[in-house]
Amino acid sequence: MAAPSSEVERQRDKERTRAEILAVATREFADKGYAGARVDEIAARTSTTKRMIYYYFGGKEQLYVAALERAYATIRALEQDLDVDHLEPEDAIRQLAELTFDHHEANPDFIRLVSIENIHHGEHIARSEALSGMANPALDVLTRILDRGREAGRFRDDVDALDVHMVISSFCVFRLANRHTFSAIFGRDMLDPARRAHYRLMLGDLVIEYLTA
């Protein structure tokens, strides 16, 4: 039997409220860090109360972990859904690298959250059951690309999916996380729109040149 419309609407309201809280919490944690963020401020910027935030999430730490899970889930879903099995291995690798490039540029809060969690030595992520296996499907996509490249005799065989993921992430995270210090020291804004296409192409070239060396 279908649920009454009032029950369905309550569930939708609950999901909308939870999503709103997470969106605001993500910005608060990204801007102020875990220690500096305040649940009172998050409540003030949403259509709910501090009491309801605790009802939905249990506490500040649980809310922070939920924000991390949401941030990681977004990029992992994009990676997993990437349809590249029909492409040549080099083109598939380039598309995966460009997807990461585009996502990180469009989601600077994700980069800040990752940086903040590293300051805390990854202690909160380590407690998340959801995050522990979230990367596996995305690495499977990359593994399939590498396997096809090796079978064709075009990719080296001394690297694995995690190695390539690290190289791609390093470039994309550095470009966002170090933007201001890089600009102050060298006088170049790595997010200058005039250089965007250059850096996006550079990332793909770096990974492919390494894999085919």
PDB file of N, CA, C and O in Angstrom, residues 151-199:
ATOM      1  N   GLU A 151      46.885  -4.019 -22.136  1.00  0.00           N
ATOM      2  CA  GLU A 151      46.599  -5.096 -23.092  1.00  0.00           C
ATOM      3  C   GLU A 151      46.915  -4.671 -24.523  1.00  0.00           C
ATOM      4  O   GLU A 151      47.318  -5.493 -25.352  1.00  0.00           O
ATOM      5  N   ALA A 152      46.760  -3.370 -24.788  1.00  0.00           N
ATOM      6  CA  ALA A 152      47.062  -2.843 -26.123  1.00  0.00           C
ATOM      7  C   ALA A 152      48.544  -2.521 -26.285  1.00  0.00           C
ATOM      8  O   ALA A 152      48.973  -2.096 -27.365  1.00  0.00           O
ATOM      9  N   GLY A 153      49.321  -2.707 -25.212  1.00  0.00           N
ATOM     10  CA  GLY A 153      50.749  -2.437 -25.276  1.00  0.00           C
ATOM     11  C   GLY A 153      51.098  -0.965 -25.272  1.00  0.00           C
ATOM     12  O   GLY A 153      52.193  -0.582 -25.705  1.00  0.00           O
ATOM     13  N   ARG A 154      50.185  -0.127 -24.756  1.00  0.00           N
ATOM     14  CA  ARG A 154      50.405   1.325 -24.804  1.00  0.00           C
ATOM     15  C   ARG A 154      50.684   1.951 -23.440  1.00  0.00           C
ATOM     16  O   ARG A 154      51.203   3.072 -23.372  1.00  0.00           O
ATOM     17  N   PHE A 155      50.321   1.260 -22.353  1.00  0.00           N
ATOM     18  CA  PHE A 155      50.549   1.799 -21.011  1.00  0.00           C
ATOM     19  C   PHE A 155      51.606   0.970 -20.284  1.00  0.00           C
ATOM     20  O   PHE A 155      51.659  -0.256 -20.437  1.00  0.00           O
ATOM     21  N   ARG A 156      52.391   1.630 -19.475  1.00  0.00           N
ATOM     22  CA  ARG A 156      53.378   0.950 -18.648  1.00  0.00           C
ATOM     23  C   ARG A 156      52.661   0.067 -17.625  1.00  0.00           C
ATOM     24  O   ARG A 156      51.495   0.306 -17.287  1.00  0.00           O
ATOM     25  N   ASP A 157      53.371  -0.918 -17.112  1.00  0.00           N
ATOM     26  CA  ASP A 157      52.723  -1.877 -16.217  1.00  0.00           C
ATOM     27  C   ASP A 157      53.202  -1.778 -14.778  1.00  0.00           C
ATOM     28  O   ASP A 157      52.920  -2.662 -13.963  1.00  0.00           O
ATOM     29  N   ASP A 158      53.929  -0.697 -14.423  1.00  0.00           N
ATOM     30  CA  ASP A 158      54.457  -0.581 -13.062  1.00  0.00           C
ATOM     31  C   ASP A 158      53.724   0.460 -12.227  1.00  0.00           C
ATOM     32  O   ASP A 158      54.232   0.943 -11.218  1.00  0.00           O
ATOM     33  N   VAL A 159      52.514   0.829 -12.635  1.00  0.00           N
ATOM     34  CA  VAL A 159      51.686   1.746 -11.849  1.00  0.00           C
ATOM     35  C   VAL A 159      50.293   1.139 -11.705  1.00  0.00           C
ATOM     36  O   VAL A 159      49.863   0.349 -12.541  1.00  0.00           O
ATOM     37  N   ASP A 160      49.603   1.510 -10.633  1.00  0.00           N
ATOM     38  CA  ASP A 160      48.236   1.037 -10.468  1.00  0.00           C
ATOM     39  C   ASP A 160      47.276   2.221 -10.445  1.00  0.00           C
ATOM     40  O   ASP A 160      47.685   3.387 -10.580  1.00  0.00           O
ATOM     41  N   ALA A 161      45.995   1.921 -10.257  1.00  0.00           N
ATOM     42  CA  ALA A 161      44.961   2.963 -10.314  1.00  0.00           C
ATOM     43  C   ALA A 161      45.164   4.028  -9.244  1.00  0.00           C
ATOM     44  O   ALA A 161      44.948   5.218  -9.491  1.00  0.00           O
ATOM     45  N   LEU A 162      45.607   3.611  -8.068  1.00  0.00           N
ATOM     46  CA  LEU A 162      45.798   4.576  -6.987  1.00  0.00           C
ATOM     47  C   LEU A 162      46.953   5.527  -7.289  1.00  0.00           C
ATOM     48  O   LEU A 162      46.898   6.711  -6.936  1.00  0.00           O
ATOM     49  N   ASP A 163      47.994   5.024  -7.952  1.00  0.00           N
ATOM     50  CA  ASP A 163      49.093   5.901  -8.370  1.00  0.00           C
ATOM     51  C   ASP A 163      48.590   7.004  -9.303  1.00  0.00           C
ATOM     52  O   ASP A 163      48.920   8.182  -9.140  1.00  0.00           O
ATOM     53  N   VAL A 164      47.790   6.617 -10.286  1.00  0.00           N
ATOM     54  CA  VAL A 164      47.279   7.587 -11.261  1.00  0.00           C
ATOM     55  C   VAL A 164      46.299   8.552 -10.596  1.00  0.00           C
ATOM     56  O   VAL A 164      46.316   9.762 -10.868  1.00  0.00           O
ATOM     57  N   HIS A 165      45.463   8.016  -9.730  1.00  0.00           N
ATOM     58  CA  HIS A 165      44.524   8.873  -8.994  1.00  0.00           C
ATOM     59  C   HIS A 165      45.292   9.928  -8.191  1.00  0.00           C
ATOM     60  O   HIS A 165      44.886  11.093  -8.134  1.00  0.00           O
ATOM     61  N   MET A 166      46.399   9.518  -7.573  1.00  0.00           N
ATOM     62  CA  MET A 166      47.202  10.454  -6.780  1.00  0.00           C
ATOM     63  C   MET A 166      47.774  11.565  -7.660  1.00  0.00           C
ATOM     64  O   MET A 166      47.772  12.739  -7.273  1.00  0.00           O
ATOM     65  N   VAL A 167      48.256  11.213  -8.836  1.00  0.00           N
ATOM     66  CA  VAL A 167      48.837  12.220  -9.733  1.00  0.00           C
ATOM     67  C   VAL A 167      47.775  13.231 -10.164  1.00  0.00           C
ATOM     68  O   VAL A 167      47.999  14.450 -10.122  1.00  0.00           O
ATOM     69  N   ILE A 168      46.616  12.735 -10.564  1.00  0.00           N
ATOM     70  CA  ILE A 168      45.533  13.630 -11.006  1.00  0.00           C
ATOM     71  C   ILE A 168      45.076  14.529  -9.864  1.00  0.00           C
ATOM     72  O   ILE A 168      44.933  15.749 -10.024  1.00  0.00           O
ATOM     73  N   SER A 169      44.855  13.935  -8.696  1.00  0.00           N
ATOM     74  CA  SER A 169      44.391  14.710  -7.544  1.00  0.00           C
ATOM     75  C   SER A 169      45.422  15.743  -7.116  1.00  0.00           C
ATOM     76  O   SER A 169      45.064  16.861  -6.730  1.00  0.00           O
ATOM     77  N   SER A 170      46.698  15.367  -7.176  1.00  0.00           N
ATOM     78  CA  SER A 170      47.750  16.292  -6.752  1.00  0.00           C
ATOM     79  C   SER A 170      47.708  17.586  -7.561  1.00  0.00           C
ATOM     80  O   SER A 170      47.780  18.689  -7.008  1.00  0.00           O
ATOM     81  N   PHE A 171      47.596  17.459  -8.860  1.00  0.00           N
ATOM     82  CA  PHE A 171      47.554  18.629  -9.736  1.00  0.00           C
ATOM     83  C   PHE A 171      46.320  19.476  -9.427  1.00  0.00           C
ATOM     84  O   PHE A 171      46.409  20.705  -9.257  1.00  0.00           O
ATOM     85  N   CYS A 172      45.164  18.822  -9.343  1.00  0.00           N
ATOM     86  CA  CYS A 172      43.901  19.551  -9.181  1.00  0.00           C
ATOM     87  C   CYS A 172      43.786  20.196  -7.808  1.00  0.00           C
ATOM     88  O   CYS A 172      43.303  21.334  -7.685  1.00  0.00           O
ATOM     89  N   VAL A 173      44.209  19.494  -6.774  1.00  0.00           N
ATOM     90  CA  VAL A 173      44.127  20.048  -5.421  1.00  0.00           C
ATOM     91  C   VAL A 173      45.124  21.184  -5.254  1.00  0.00           C
ATOM     92  O   VAL A 173      44.798  22.231  -4.689  1.00  0.00           O
ATOM     93  N   PHE A 174      46.343  21.002  -5.736  1.00  0.00           N
ATOM     94  CA  PHE A 174      47.356  22.050  -5.616  1.00  0.00           C
ATOM     95  C   PHE A 174      46.874  23.345  -6.265  1.00  0.00           C
ATOM     96  O   PHE A 174      47.055  24.432  -5.717  1.00  0.00           O
ATOM     97  N   ARG A 175      46.279  23.214  -7.428  1.00  0.00           N
ATOM     98  CA  ARG A 175      45.828  24.402  -8.167  1.00  0.00           C
ATOM     99  C   ARG A 175      44.829  25.222  -7.365  1.00  0.00           C
ATOM    100  O   ARG A 175      44.843  26.456  -7.432  1.00  0.00           O
ATOM    101  N   LEU A 176      43.980  24.567  -6.588  1.00  0.00           N
ATOM    102  CA  LEU A 176      42.993  25.272  -5.777  1.00  0.00           C
ATOM    103  C   LEU A 176      43.542  25.656  -4.409  1.00  0.00           C
ATOM    104  O   LEU A 176      43.428  26.802  -3.974  1.00  0.00           O
ATOM    105  N   ALA A 177      44.135  24.689  -3.720  1.00  0.00           N
ATOM    106  CA  ALA A 177      44.553  24.902  -2.333  1.00  0.00           C
ATOM    107  C   ALA A 177      45.688  25.908  -2.208  1.00  0.00           C
ATOM    108  O   ALA A 177      45.781  26.627  -1.213  1.00  0.00           O
ATOM    109  N   ASN A 178      46.563  25.973  -3.211  1.00  0.00           N
ATOM    110  CA  ASN A 178      47.747  26.843  -3.137  1.00  0.00           C
ATOM    111  C   ASN A 178      47.629  28.065  -4.028  1.00  0.00           C
ATOM    112  O   ASN A 178      48.625  28.734  -4.298  1.00  0.00           O
ATOM    113  N   ARG A 179      46.441  28.347  -4.449  1.00  0.00           N
ATOM    114  CA  ARG A 179      46.250  29.447  -5.393  1.00  0.00           C
ATOM    115  C   ARG A 179      46.805  30.771  -4.857  1.00  0.00           C
ATOM    116  O   ARG A 179      47.526  31.479  -5.564  1.00  0.00           O
ATOM    117  N   HIS A 180      46.495  31.103  -3.632  1.00  0.00           N
ATOM    118  CA  HIS A 180      46.830  32.435  -3.118  1.00  0.00           C
ATOM    119  C   HIS A 180      48.321  32.573  -2.816  1.00  0.00           C
ATOM    120  O   HIS A 180      48.931  33.609  -3.123  1.00  0.00           O
ATOM    121  N   THR A 181      48.939  31.544  -2.219  1.00  0.00           N
ATOM    122  CA  THR A 181      50.373  31.632  -1.950  1.00  0.00           C
ATOM    123  C   THR A 181      51.168  31.600  -3.256  1.00  0.00           C
ATOM    124  O   THR A 181      52.172  32.305  -3.400  1.00  0.00           O
ATOM    125  N   PHE A 182      50.732  30.795  -4.214  1.00  0.00           N
ATOM    126  CA  PHE A 182      51.403  30.729  -5.512  1.00  0.00           C
ATOM    127  C   PHE A 182      51.351  32.087  -6.203  1.00  0.00           C
ATOM    128  O   PHE A 182      52.340  32.548  -6.779  1.00  0.00           O
ATOM    129  N   SER A 183      50.183  32.723  -6.126  1.00  0.00           N
ATOM    130  CA  SER A 183      50.021  34.036  -6.751  1.00  0.00           C
ATOM    131  C   SER A 183      50.894  35.088  -6.071  1.00  0.00           C
ATOM    132  O   SER A 183      51.523  35.927  -6.732  1.00  0.00           O
ATOM    133  N   ALA A 184      50.949  35.041  -4.726  1.00  0.00           N
ATOM    134  CA  ALA A 184      51.742  36.027  -3.985  1.00  0.00           C
ATOM    135  C   ALA A 184      53.230  35.880  -4.275  1.00  0.00           C
ATOM    136  O   ALA A 184      53.961  36.871  -4.367  1.00  0.00           O
ATOM    137  N   ILE A 185      53.688  34.639  -4.445  1.00  0.00           N
ATOM    138  CA  ILE A 185      55.114  34.397  -4.660  1.00  0.00           C
ATOM    139  C   ILE A 185      55.520  34.598  -6.116  1.00  0.00           C
ATOM    140  O   ILE A 185      56.543  35.226  -6.414  1.00  0.00           O
ATOM    141  N   PHE A 186      54.703  34.076  -7.032  1.00  0.00           N
ATOM    142  CA  PHE A 186      55.086  34.063  -8.444  1.00  0.00           C
ATOM    143  C   PHE A 186      54.306  35.047  -9.307  1.00  0.00           C
ATOM    144  O   PHE A 186      54.621  35.224 -10.489  1.00  0.00           O
ATOM    145  N   GLY A 187      53.277  35.652  -8.745  1.00  0.00           N
ATOM    146  CA  GLY A 187      52.509  36.619  -9.515  1.00  0.00           C
ATOM    147  C   GLY A 187      51.639  36.004 -10.586  1.00  0.00           C
ATOM    148  O   GLY A 187      51.304  36.665 -11.573  1.00  0.00           O
ATOM    149  N   ARG A 188      51.266  34.734 -10.423  1.00  0.00           N
ATOM    150  CA  ARG A 188      50.410  34.070 -11.402  1.00  0.00           C
ATOM    151  C   ARG A 188      49.220  33.448 -10.695  1.00  0.00           C
ATOM    152  O   ARG A 188      49.380  32.674  -9.747  1.00  0.00           O
ATOM    153  N   ASP A 189      48.027  33.778 -11.170  1.00  0.00           N
ATOM    154  CA  ASP A 189      46.802  33.200 -10.632  1.00  0.00           C
ATOM    155  C   ASP A 189      46.499  31.915 -11.393  1.00  0.00           C
ATOM    156  O   ASP A 189      46.184  31.946 -12.585  1.00  0.00           O
ATOM    157  N   MET A 190      46.584  30.781 -10.708  1.00  0.00           N
ATOM    158  CA  MET A 190      46.344  29.508 -11.373  1.00  0.00           C
ATOM    159  C   MET A 190      44.888  29.316 -11.774  1.00  0.00           C
ATOM    160  O   MET A 190      44.564  28.396 -12.521  1.00  0.00           O
ATOM    161  N   LEU A 191      43.998  30.182 -11.277  1.00  0.00           N
ATOM    162  CA  LEU A 191      42.595  30.116 -11.676  1.00  0.00           C
ATOM    163  C   LEU A 191      42.236  31.202 -12.683  1.00  0.00           C
ATOM    164  O   LEU A 191      41.051  31.451 -12.950  1.00  0.00           O
ATOM    165  N   ASP A 192      43.227  31.828 -13.262  1.00  0.00           N
ATOM    166  CA  ASP A 192      42.998  32.817 -14.315  1.00  0.00           C
ATOM    167  C   ASP A 192      42.257  32.138 -15.472  1.00  0.00           C
ATOM    168  O   ASP A 192      42.749  31.162 -16.045  1.00  0.00           O
ATOM    169  N   PRO A 193      41.054  32.614 -15.827  1.00  0.00           N
ATOM    170  CA  PRO A 193      40.287  31.979 -16.913  1.00  0.00           C
ATOM    171  C   PRO A 193      41.064  31.869 -18.216  1.00  0.00           C
ATOM    172  O   PRO A 193      40.848  30.926 -18.991  1.00  0.00           O
ATOM    173  N   ALA A 194      41.973  32.797 -18.458  1.00  0.00           N
ATOM    174  CA  ALA A 194      42.748  32.777 -19.702  1.00  0.00           C
ATOM    175  C   ALA A 194      43.704  31.584 -19.747  1.00  0.00           C
ATOM    176  O   ALA A 194      44.132  31.177 -20.831  1.00  0.00           O
ATOM    177  N   ARG A 195      44.030  31.019 -18.598  1.00  0.00           N
ATOM    178  CA  ARG A 195      44.952  29.881 -18.548  1.00  0.00           C
ATOM    179  C   ARG A 195      44.234  28.563 -18.277  1.00  0.00           C
ATOM    180  O   ARG A 195      44.881  27.511 -18.208  1.00  0.00           O
ATOM    181  N   ARG A 196      42.933  28.598 -18.117  1.00  0.00           N
ATOM    182  CA  ARG A 196      42.201  27.390 -17.729  1.00  0.00           C
ATOM    183  C   ARG A 196      42.381  26.251 -18.731  1.00  0.00           C
ATOM    184  O   ARG A 196      42.712  25.119 -18.356  1.00  0.00           O
ATOM    185  N   ALA A 197      42.162  26.528 -19.999  1.00  0.00           N
ATOM    186  CA  ALA A 197      42.278  25.490 -21.017  1.00  0.00           C
ATOM    187  C   ALA A 197      43.701  24.937 -21.068  1.00  0.00           C
ATOM    188  O   ALA A 197      43.911  23.728 -21.275  1.00  0.00           O
ATOM    189  N   HIS A 198      44.678  25.808 -20.861  1.00  0.00           N
ATOM    190  CA  HIS A 198      46.086  25.399 -20.866  1.00  0.00           C
ATOM    191  C   HIS A 198      46.354  24.390 -19.747  1.00  0.00           C
ATOM    192  O   HIS A 198      46.979  23.342 -19.975  1.00  0.00           O
ATOM    193  N   TYR A 199      45.870  24.691 -18.528  1.00  0.00           N
ATOM    194  CA  TYR A 199      46.117  23.800 -17.395  1.00  0.00           C
ATOM    195  C   TYR A 199      45.320  22.499 -17.527  1.00  0.00           C
ATOM    196  O   TYR A 199      45.803  21.431 -17.143  1.00  0.00           O
TER     197      TYR A 199
END
